[in-house]
Steps between C-alpha positions, in 0.01 A plus 500: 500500500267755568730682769779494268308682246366773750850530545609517181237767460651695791832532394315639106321751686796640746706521179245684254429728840905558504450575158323830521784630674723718340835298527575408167872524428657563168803310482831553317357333174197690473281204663236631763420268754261502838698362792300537714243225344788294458571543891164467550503124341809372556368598918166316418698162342772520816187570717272282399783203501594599816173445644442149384824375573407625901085327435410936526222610271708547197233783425603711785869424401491608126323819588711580769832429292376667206367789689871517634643421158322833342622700763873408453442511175382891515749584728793341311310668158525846664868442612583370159326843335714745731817338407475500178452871501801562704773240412758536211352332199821257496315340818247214403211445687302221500162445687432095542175542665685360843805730530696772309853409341713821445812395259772737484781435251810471694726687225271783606517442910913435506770566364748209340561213770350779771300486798433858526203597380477784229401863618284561252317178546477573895174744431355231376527253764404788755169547289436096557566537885248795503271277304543196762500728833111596293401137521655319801304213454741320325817369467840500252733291340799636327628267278853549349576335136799422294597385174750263487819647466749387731484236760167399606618571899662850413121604302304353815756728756415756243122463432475502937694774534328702231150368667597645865610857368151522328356379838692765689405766236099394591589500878677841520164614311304408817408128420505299807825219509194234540326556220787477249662159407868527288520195253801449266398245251823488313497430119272162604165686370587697160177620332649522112849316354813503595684452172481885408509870675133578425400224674800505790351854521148385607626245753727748703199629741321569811209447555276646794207258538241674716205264691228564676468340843237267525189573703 
């Protein structure tokens, strides 16, 4: 009992010591938030588990994860901050503590039924390439969306297709081919309803899901 508060006590300090640094992150709705004390615990909890699941000192464990925790949580924090600054505001950015998720609105990346992507959305994607050439230490998912008009196998086809030319947009920006992973999720995960255009509008999407590699 007494280990597991020492490290309980740990993982409190890391996190208030995470908490002087400046990465705090106003978010589209006006909430600020410190991810890098959220990386800092959700390390310590992983860590700490970790550690007594292998009979380690689950001490040494939660500091060392939640050590590691704050830094990917500073590092994602910064990355988050310098895209927001250079991204069209119709790109939504969301910081999770773990990983960034970059959702682009299709109607805005393609044309009707296309797999080309836009010109003007191009600069875009070459400003996210230049942002993950700046921190290598990571790795991408592009996730393609649909709503569900048509067949479900013609949106998949479409969704993959629209998935690889964001992928090949990324690589011709210098991304390594390893790094990125091209996903076409079809219209199997909509994020609003189907029954009208507003919310049709919301589920045709890509997504660009950035993680950091693990120590």
């Amino acid at each position: 009992m007494k280990k597991i508060t020492l490290t309980l006590c740990s993982v409190s300090l890391v996190a208030l010591t995470a908490c002087t640094d400046p990465a705090y992150v106003t978010s589209g709705d006006g909430n600020t938030t410190n991810k890098a004390a959220s990386g800092a615990i959700i390390g310590g909890i992983l860590g700490a588990g970790l550690s007594a699941a292998t009979k380690n000192d689950p001490l040494i464990g939660a500091a060392v994860g939640a050590g590691a925790g704050a830094l990917i949580g500073n590092s994602l924090a910064k990355q988050e901050a310098e895209l927001r600054k250079q991204l069209d505001s119709d790109v939504r950015i969301e910081n999770t503590g773990d990983r960034l998720i970059l959702t682009m609105p299709q109607d805005i990346l393609f044309d009707v039924d296309s797999a080309t992507v836009s010109a003007s959305l191009e600069d875009d994607l070459y400003k996210v390439a230049s942002s993950l050439n700046d921190y290598p230490d990571t790795t991408v998912q592009v996730l393609g969306h649909t709503d569900n008009t048509g067949t479900a196998a013609h949106n998949q086809g479409l969704s993959q297709r629209r998935a690889n030319a964001v992928a090949d947009v990324l690589m011709t920006g210098g991304v390594p081919f390893g790094r990125i992973e091209s996903i076409g999720r079809g219209e199997d995960q909509p994020i609003a309803s189907n029954l009208d255009e507003a919310g049709r509008h919301q589920n045709r999407r890509v997504e660009i899901v950035i993680l950091p590699n693990a120590a």
